[in-house]
Short mmCIF file of N, CA and C in Angstrom, two decimals:
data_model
loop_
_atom_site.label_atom_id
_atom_site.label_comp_id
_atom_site.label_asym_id
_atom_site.label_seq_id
_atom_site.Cartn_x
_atom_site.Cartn_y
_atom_site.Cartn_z
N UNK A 14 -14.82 -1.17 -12.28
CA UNK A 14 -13.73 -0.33 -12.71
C UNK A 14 -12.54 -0.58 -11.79
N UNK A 15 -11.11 -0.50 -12.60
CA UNK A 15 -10.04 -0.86 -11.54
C UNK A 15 -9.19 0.10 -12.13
N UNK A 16 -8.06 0.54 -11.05
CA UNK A 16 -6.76 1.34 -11.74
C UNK A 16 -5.91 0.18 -10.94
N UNK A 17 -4.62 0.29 -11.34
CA UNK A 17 -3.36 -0.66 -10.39
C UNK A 17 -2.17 0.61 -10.75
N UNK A 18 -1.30 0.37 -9.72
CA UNK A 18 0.09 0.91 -9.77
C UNK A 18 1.61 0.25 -8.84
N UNK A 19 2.21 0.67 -9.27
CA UNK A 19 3.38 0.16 -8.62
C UNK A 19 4.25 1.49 -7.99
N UNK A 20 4.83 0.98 -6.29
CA UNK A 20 5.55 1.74 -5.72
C UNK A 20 6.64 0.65 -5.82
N UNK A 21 7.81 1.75 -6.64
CA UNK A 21 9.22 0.68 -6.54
C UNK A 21 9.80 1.51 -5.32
N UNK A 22 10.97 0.04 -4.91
CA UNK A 22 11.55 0.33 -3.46
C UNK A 22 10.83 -0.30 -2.48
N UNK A 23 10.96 -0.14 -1.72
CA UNK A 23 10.38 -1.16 -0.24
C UNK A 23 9.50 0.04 0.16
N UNK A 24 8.22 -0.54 0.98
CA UNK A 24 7.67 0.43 1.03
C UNK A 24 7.58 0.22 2.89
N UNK A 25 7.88 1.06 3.65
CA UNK A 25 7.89 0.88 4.70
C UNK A 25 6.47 0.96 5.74
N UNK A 26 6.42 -0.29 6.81
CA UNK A 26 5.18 0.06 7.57
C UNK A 26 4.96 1.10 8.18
N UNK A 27 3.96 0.91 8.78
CA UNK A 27 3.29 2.18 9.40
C UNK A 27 4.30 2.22 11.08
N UNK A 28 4.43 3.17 10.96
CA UNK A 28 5.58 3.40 12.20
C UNK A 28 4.55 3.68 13.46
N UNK A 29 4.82 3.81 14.88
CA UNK A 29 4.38 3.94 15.96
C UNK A 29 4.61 5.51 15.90
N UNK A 30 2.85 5.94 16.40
CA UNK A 30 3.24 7.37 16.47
C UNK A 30 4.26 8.09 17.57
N UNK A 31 4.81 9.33 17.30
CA UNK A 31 5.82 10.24 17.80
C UNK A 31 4.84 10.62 18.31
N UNK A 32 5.97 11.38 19.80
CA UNK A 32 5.00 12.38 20.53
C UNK A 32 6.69 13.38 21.15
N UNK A 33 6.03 15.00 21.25
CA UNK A 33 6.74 15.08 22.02
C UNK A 33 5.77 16.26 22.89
N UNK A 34 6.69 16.73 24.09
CA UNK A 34 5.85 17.75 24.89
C UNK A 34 6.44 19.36 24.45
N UNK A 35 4.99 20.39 24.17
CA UNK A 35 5.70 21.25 23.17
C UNK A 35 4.80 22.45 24.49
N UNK A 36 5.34 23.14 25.11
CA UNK A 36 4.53 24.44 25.71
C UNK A 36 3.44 23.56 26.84
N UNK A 37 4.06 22.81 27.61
CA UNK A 37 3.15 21.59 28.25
C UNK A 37 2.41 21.24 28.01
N UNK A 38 1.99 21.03 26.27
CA UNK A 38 1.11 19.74 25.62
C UNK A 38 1.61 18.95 24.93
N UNK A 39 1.03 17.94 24.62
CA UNK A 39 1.48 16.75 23.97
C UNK A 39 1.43 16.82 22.93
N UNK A 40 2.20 17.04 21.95
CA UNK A 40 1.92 17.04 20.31
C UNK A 40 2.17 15.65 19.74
N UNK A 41 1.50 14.96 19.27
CA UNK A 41 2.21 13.56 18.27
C UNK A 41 2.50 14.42 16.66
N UNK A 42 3.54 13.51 16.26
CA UNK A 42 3.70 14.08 14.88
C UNK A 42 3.99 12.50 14.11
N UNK A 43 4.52 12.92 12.71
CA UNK A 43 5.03 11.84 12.03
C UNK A 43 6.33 12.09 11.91
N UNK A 44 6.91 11.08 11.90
CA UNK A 44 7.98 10.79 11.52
C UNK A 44 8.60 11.63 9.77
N UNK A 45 9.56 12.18 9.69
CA UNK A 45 9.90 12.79 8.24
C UNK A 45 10.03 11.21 6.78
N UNK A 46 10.23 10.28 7.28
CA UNK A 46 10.84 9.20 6.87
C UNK A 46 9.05 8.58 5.90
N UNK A 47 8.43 8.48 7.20
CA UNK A 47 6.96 8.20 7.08
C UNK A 47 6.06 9.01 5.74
N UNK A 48 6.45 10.19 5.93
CA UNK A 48 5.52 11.49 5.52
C UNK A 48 6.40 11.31 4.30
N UNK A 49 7.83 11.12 4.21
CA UNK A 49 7.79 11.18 2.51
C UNK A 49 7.47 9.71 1.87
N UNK A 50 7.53 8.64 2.36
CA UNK A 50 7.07 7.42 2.08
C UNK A 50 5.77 7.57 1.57
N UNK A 51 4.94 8.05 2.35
CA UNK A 51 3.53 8.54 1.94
C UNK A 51 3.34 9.21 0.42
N UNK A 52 3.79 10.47 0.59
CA UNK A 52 3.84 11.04 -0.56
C UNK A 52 4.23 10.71 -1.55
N UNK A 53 5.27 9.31 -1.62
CA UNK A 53 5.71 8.43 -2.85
C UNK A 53 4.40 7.80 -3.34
N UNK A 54 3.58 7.06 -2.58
CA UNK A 54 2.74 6.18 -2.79
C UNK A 54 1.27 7.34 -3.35
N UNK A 55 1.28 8.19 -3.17
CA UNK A 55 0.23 9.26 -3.39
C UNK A 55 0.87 9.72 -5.02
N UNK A 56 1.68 9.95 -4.79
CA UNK A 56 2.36 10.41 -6.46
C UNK A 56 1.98 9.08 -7.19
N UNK A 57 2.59 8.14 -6.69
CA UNK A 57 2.22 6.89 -8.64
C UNK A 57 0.86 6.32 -8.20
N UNK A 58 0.34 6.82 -7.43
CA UNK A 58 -1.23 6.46 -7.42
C UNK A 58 -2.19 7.65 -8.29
N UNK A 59 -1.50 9.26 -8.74
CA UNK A 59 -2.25 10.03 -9.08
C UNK A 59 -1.79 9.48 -10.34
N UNK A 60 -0.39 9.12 -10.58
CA UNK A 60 0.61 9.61 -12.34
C UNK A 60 -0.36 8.28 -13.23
N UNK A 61 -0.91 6.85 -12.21
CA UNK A 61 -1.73 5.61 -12.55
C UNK A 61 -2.79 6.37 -12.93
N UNK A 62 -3.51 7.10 -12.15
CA UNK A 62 -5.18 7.67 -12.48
C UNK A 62 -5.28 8.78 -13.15
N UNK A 63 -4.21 9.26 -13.78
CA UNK A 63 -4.06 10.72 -15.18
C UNK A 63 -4.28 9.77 -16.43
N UNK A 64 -3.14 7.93 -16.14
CA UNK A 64 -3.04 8.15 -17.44
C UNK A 64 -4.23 6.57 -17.71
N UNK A 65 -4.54 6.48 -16.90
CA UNK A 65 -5.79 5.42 -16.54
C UNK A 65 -7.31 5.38 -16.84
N UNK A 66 -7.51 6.76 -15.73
CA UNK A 66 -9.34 6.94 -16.17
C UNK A 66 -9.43 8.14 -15.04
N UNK A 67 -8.77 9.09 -16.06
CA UNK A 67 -9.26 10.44 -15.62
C UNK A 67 -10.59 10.87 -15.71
N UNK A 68 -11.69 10.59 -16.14
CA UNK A 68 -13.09 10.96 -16.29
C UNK A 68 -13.86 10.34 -15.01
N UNK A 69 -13.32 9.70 -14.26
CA UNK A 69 -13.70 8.60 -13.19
C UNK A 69 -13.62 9.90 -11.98
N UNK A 70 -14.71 9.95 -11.57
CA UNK A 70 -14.99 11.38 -10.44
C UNK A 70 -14.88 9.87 -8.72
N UNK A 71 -14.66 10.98 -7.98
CA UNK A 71 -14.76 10.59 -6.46
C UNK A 71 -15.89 10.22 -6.08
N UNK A 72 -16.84 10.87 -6.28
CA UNK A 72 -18.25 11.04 -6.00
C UNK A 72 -18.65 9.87 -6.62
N UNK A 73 -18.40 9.41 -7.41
CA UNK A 73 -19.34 8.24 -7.90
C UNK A 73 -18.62 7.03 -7.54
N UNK A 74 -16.86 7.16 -7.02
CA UNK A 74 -16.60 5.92 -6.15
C UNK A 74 -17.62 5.54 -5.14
N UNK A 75 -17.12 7.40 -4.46
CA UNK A 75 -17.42 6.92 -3.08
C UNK A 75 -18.89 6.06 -2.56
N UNK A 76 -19.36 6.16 -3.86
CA UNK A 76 -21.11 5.33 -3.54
C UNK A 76 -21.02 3.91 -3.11
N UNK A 77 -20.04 3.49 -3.79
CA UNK A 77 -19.72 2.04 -4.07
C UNK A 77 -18.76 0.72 -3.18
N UNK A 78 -17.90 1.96 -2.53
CA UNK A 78 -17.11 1.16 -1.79
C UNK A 78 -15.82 0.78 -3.09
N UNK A 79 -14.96 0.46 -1.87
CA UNK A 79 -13.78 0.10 -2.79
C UNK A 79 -13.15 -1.48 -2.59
N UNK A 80 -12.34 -2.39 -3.29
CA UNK A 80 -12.13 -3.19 -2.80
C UNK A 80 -10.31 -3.15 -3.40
N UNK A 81 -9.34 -3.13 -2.19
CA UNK A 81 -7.96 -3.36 -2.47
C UNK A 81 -6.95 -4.69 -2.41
N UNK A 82 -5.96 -4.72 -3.32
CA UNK A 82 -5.15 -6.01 -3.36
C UNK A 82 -4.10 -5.09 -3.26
N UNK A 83 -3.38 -5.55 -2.27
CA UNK A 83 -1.82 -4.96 -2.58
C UNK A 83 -0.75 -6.05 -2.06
N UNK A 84 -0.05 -6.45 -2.90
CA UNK A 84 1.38 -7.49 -3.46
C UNK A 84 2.44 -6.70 -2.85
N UNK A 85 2.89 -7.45 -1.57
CA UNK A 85 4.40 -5.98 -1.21
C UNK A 85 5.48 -7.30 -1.88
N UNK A 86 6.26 -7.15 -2.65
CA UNK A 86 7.59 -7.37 -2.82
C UNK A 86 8.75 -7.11 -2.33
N UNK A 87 9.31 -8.19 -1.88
CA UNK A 87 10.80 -8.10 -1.11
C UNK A 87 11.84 -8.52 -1.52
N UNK A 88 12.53 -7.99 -1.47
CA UNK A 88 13.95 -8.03 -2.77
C UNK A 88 14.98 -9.65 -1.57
N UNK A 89 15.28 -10.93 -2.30
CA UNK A 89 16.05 -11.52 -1.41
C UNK A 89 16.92 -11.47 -0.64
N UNK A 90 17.24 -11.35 0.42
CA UNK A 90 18.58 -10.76 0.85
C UNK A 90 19.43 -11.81 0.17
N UNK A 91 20.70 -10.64 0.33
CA UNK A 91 22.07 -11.26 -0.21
C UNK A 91 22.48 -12.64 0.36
N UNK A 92 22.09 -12.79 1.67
CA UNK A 92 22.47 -14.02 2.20
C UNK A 92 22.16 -15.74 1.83
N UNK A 93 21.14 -15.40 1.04
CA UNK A 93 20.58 -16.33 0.43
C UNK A 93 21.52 -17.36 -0.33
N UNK A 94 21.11 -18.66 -0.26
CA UNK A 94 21.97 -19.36 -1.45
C UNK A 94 21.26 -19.55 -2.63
N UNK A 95 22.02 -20.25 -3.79
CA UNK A 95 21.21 -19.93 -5.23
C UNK A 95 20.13 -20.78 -4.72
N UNK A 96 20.45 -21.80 -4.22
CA UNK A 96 18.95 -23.15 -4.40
C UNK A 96 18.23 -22.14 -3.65
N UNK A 97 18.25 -21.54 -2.09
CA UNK A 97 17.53 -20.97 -1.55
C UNK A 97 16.64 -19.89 -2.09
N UNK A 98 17.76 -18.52 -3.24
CA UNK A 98 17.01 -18.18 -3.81
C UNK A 98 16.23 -18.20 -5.13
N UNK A 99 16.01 -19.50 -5.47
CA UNK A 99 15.42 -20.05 -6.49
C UNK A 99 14.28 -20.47 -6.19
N UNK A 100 14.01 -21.35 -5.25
CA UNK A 100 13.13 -21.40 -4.00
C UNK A 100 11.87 -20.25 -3.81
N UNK A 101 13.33 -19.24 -3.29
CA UNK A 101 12.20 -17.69 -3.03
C UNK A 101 12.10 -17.29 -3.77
N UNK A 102 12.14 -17.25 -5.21
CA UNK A 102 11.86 -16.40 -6.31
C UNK A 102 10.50 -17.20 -7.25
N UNK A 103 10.38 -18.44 -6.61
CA UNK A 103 9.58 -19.55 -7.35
C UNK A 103 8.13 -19.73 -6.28
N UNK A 104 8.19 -18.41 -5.45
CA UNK A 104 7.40 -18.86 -4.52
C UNK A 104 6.75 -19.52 -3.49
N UNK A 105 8.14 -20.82 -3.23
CA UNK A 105 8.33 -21.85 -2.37
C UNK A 105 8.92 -21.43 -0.78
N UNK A 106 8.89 -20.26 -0.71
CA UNK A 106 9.56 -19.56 0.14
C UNK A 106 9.00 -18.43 0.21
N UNK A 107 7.89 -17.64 1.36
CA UNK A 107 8.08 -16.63 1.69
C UNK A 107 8.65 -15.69 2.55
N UNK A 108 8.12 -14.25 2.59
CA UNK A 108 9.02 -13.86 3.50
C UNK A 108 8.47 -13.70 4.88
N UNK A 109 9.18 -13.79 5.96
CA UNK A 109 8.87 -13.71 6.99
C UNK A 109 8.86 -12.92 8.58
N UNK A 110 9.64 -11.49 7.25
CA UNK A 110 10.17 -10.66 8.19
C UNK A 110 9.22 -9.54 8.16
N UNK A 111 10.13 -8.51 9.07
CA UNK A 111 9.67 -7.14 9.01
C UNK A 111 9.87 -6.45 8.00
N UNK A 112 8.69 -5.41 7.44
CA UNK A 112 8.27 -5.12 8.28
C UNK A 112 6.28 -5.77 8.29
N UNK A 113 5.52 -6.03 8.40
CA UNK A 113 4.45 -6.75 9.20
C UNK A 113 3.53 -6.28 8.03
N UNK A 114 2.64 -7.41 7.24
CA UNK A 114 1.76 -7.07 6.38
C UNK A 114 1.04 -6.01 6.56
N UNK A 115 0.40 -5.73 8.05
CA UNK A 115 -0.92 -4.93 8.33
C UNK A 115 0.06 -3.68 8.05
N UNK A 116 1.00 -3.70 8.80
CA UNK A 116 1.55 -2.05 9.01
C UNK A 116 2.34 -1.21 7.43
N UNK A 117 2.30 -2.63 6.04
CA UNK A 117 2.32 -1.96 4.87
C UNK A 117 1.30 -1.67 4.34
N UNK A 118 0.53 -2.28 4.46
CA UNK A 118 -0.88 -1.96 4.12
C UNK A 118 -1.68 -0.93 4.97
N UNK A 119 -1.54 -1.00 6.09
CA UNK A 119 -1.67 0.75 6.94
C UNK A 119 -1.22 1.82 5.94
N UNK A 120 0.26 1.43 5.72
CA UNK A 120 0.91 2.93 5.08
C UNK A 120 0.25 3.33 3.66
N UNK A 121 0.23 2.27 3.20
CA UNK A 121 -0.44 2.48 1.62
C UNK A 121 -2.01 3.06 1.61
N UNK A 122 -2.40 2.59 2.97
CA UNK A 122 -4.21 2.77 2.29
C UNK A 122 -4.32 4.32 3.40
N UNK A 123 -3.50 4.47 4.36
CA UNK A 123 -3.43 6.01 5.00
C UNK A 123 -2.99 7.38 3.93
N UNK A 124 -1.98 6.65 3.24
CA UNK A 124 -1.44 7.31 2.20
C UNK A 124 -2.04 8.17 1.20
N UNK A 125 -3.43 7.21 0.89
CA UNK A 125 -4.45 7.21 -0.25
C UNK A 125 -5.64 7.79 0.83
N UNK A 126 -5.48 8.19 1.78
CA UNK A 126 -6.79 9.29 2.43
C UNK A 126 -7.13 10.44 1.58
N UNK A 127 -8.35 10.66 1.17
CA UNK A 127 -8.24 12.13 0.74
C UNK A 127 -7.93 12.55 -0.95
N UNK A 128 -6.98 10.87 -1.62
CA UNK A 128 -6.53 10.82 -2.90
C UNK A 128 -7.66 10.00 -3.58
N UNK A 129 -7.34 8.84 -3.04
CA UNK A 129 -8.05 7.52 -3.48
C UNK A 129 -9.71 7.57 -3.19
N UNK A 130 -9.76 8.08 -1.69
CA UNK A 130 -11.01 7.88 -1.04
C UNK A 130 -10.57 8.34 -0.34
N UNK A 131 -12.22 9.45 0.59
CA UNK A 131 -12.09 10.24 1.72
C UNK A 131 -11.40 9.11 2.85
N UNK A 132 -11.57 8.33 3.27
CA UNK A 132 -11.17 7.66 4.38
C UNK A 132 -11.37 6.34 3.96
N UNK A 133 -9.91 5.45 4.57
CA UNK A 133 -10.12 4.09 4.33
C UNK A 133 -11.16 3.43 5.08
N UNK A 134 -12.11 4.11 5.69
CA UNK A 134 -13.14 3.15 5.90
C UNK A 134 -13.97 2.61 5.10
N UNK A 135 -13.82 3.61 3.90
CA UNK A 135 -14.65 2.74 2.79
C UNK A 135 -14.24 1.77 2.42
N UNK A 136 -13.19 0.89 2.38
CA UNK A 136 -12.58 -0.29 1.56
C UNK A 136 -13.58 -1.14 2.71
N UNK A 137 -13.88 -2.03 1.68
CA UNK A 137 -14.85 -3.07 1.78
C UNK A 137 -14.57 -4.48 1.94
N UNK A 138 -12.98 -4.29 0.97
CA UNK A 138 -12.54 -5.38 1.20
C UNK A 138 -10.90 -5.28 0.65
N UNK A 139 -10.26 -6.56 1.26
CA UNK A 139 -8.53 -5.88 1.44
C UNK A 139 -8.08 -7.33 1.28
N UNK A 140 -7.06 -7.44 0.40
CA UNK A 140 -6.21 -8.63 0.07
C UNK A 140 -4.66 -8.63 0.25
N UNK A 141 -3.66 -8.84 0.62
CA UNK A 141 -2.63 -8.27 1.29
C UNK A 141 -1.92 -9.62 0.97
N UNK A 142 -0.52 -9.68 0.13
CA UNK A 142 0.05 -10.98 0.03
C UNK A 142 1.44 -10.26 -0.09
N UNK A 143 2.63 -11.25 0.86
CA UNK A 143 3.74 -10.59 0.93
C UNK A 143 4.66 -11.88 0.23
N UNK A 144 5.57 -11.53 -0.76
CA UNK A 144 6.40 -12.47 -1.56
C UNK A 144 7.79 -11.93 -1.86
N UNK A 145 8.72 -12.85 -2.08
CA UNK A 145 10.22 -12.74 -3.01
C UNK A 145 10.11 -11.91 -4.05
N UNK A 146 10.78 -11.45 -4.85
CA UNK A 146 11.27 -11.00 -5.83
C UNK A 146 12.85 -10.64 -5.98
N UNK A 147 12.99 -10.34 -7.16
CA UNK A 147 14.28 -9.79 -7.54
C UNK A 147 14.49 -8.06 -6.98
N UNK A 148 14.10 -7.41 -7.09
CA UNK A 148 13.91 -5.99 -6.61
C UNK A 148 12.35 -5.79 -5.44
N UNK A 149 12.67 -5.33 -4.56
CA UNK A 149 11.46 -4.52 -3.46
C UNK A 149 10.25 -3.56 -4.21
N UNK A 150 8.95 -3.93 -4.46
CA UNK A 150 8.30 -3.23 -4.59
C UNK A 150 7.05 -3.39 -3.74
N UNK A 151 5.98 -2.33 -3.93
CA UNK A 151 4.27 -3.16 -4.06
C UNK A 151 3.68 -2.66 -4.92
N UNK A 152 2.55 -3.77 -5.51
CA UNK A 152 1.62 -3.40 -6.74
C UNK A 152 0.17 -3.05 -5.41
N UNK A 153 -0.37 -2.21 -6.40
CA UNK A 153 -1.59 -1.96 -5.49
C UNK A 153 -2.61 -1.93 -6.43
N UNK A 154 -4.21 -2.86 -6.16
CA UNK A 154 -5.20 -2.70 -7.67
C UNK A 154 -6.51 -1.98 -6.39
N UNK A 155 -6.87 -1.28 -7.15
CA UNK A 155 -8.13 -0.49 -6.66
C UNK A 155 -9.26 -0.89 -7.64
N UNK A 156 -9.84 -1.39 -7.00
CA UNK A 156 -11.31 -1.67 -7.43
C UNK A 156 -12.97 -0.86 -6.69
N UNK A 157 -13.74 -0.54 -7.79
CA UNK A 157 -14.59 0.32 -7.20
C UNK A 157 -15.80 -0.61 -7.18
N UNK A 158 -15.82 -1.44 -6.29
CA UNK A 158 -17.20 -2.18 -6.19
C UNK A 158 -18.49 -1.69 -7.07
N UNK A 159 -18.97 -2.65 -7.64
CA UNK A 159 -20.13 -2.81 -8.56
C UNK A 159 -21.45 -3.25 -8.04
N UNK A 160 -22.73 -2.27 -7.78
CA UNK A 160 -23.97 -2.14 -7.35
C UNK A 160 -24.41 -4.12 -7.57
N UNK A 161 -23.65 -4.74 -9.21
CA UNK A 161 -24.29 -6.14 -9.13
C UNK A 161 -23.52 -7.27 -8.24
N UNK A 162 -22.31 -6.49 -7.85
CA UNK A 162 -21.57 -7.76 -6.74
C UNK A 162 -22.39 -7.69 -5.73
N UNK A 163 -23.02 -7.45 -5.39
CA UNK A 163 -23.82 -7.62 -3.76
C UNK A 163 -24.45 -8.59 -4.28
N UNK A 164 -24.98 -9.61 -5.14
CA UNK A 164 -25.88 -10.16 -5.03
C UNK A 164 -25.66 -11.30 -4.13
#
């Protein structure tokens, strides 16, 4: 079983946690920037699984393990020339910037704690590919591992 969805816009990495000192303890928090980023990626991951396979319970993921692909899309910068971005739009060119595969894929699969699956420790397995496009997005496919893939 699989659902997929798309977060349009850039989806930003996982930021370095905040801390500050509150009554002489240390509180870490998140960032406001972070926490609604999150909540984007939690919304078209539920609006995907209403209109997807609502009969599909947690409980019978969670047996299975999950396995994720997520595609971040990066819109070309303007600076580009046409050959250049013809190039990057043809896949001959990726990108090479910030912000850092792991730390979009942090945000997306932290995001999905609690939604997707109690904790991303269940993902079993993780595919992560960063490319050009015309507009910034990421596609994300959730797959619920199948008792006959182990063989």
């Amino acid at each position: 079983m699989k659902i997929s969805f798309e977060v349009d816009g850039e989806v930003m990495g996982m930021p370095r946690p905040r801390s500050t000192i509150v009554n002489g303890h240390v509180r870490v928090y998140e960032t406001k920037e972070s926490s609604e980023n999150k909540a984007y990626i939690r919304m078209a991951y539920r609006d995907a699984l209403q209109k997807a396979m609502p009969e599909v319970t947690t409980a019978a993921r969670d047996e299975l393990g999950y396995a994720v692909t997520i595609v971040i899309r990066k819109a070309c910068p303007k600076s580009f020339s046409k050959k250049k971005r013809k190039a990057a739009l043809a896949g001959e060119l990726r990108p090479t910037t910030k912000p850092d595969l792991d730390n979009v894929a942090k945000t997306i699969l932290d995001a999905l704690n609690g939604v997707a699956w109690k904790d991303d420790s269940e993902i079993t397995t993780l595919a992560i590919t960063k490319r050009y496009s015309e507009l910034s997005s990421a596609s994300v496919l959730i797959s619920w591992n199948d008792r006959r893939d182990d063989t």
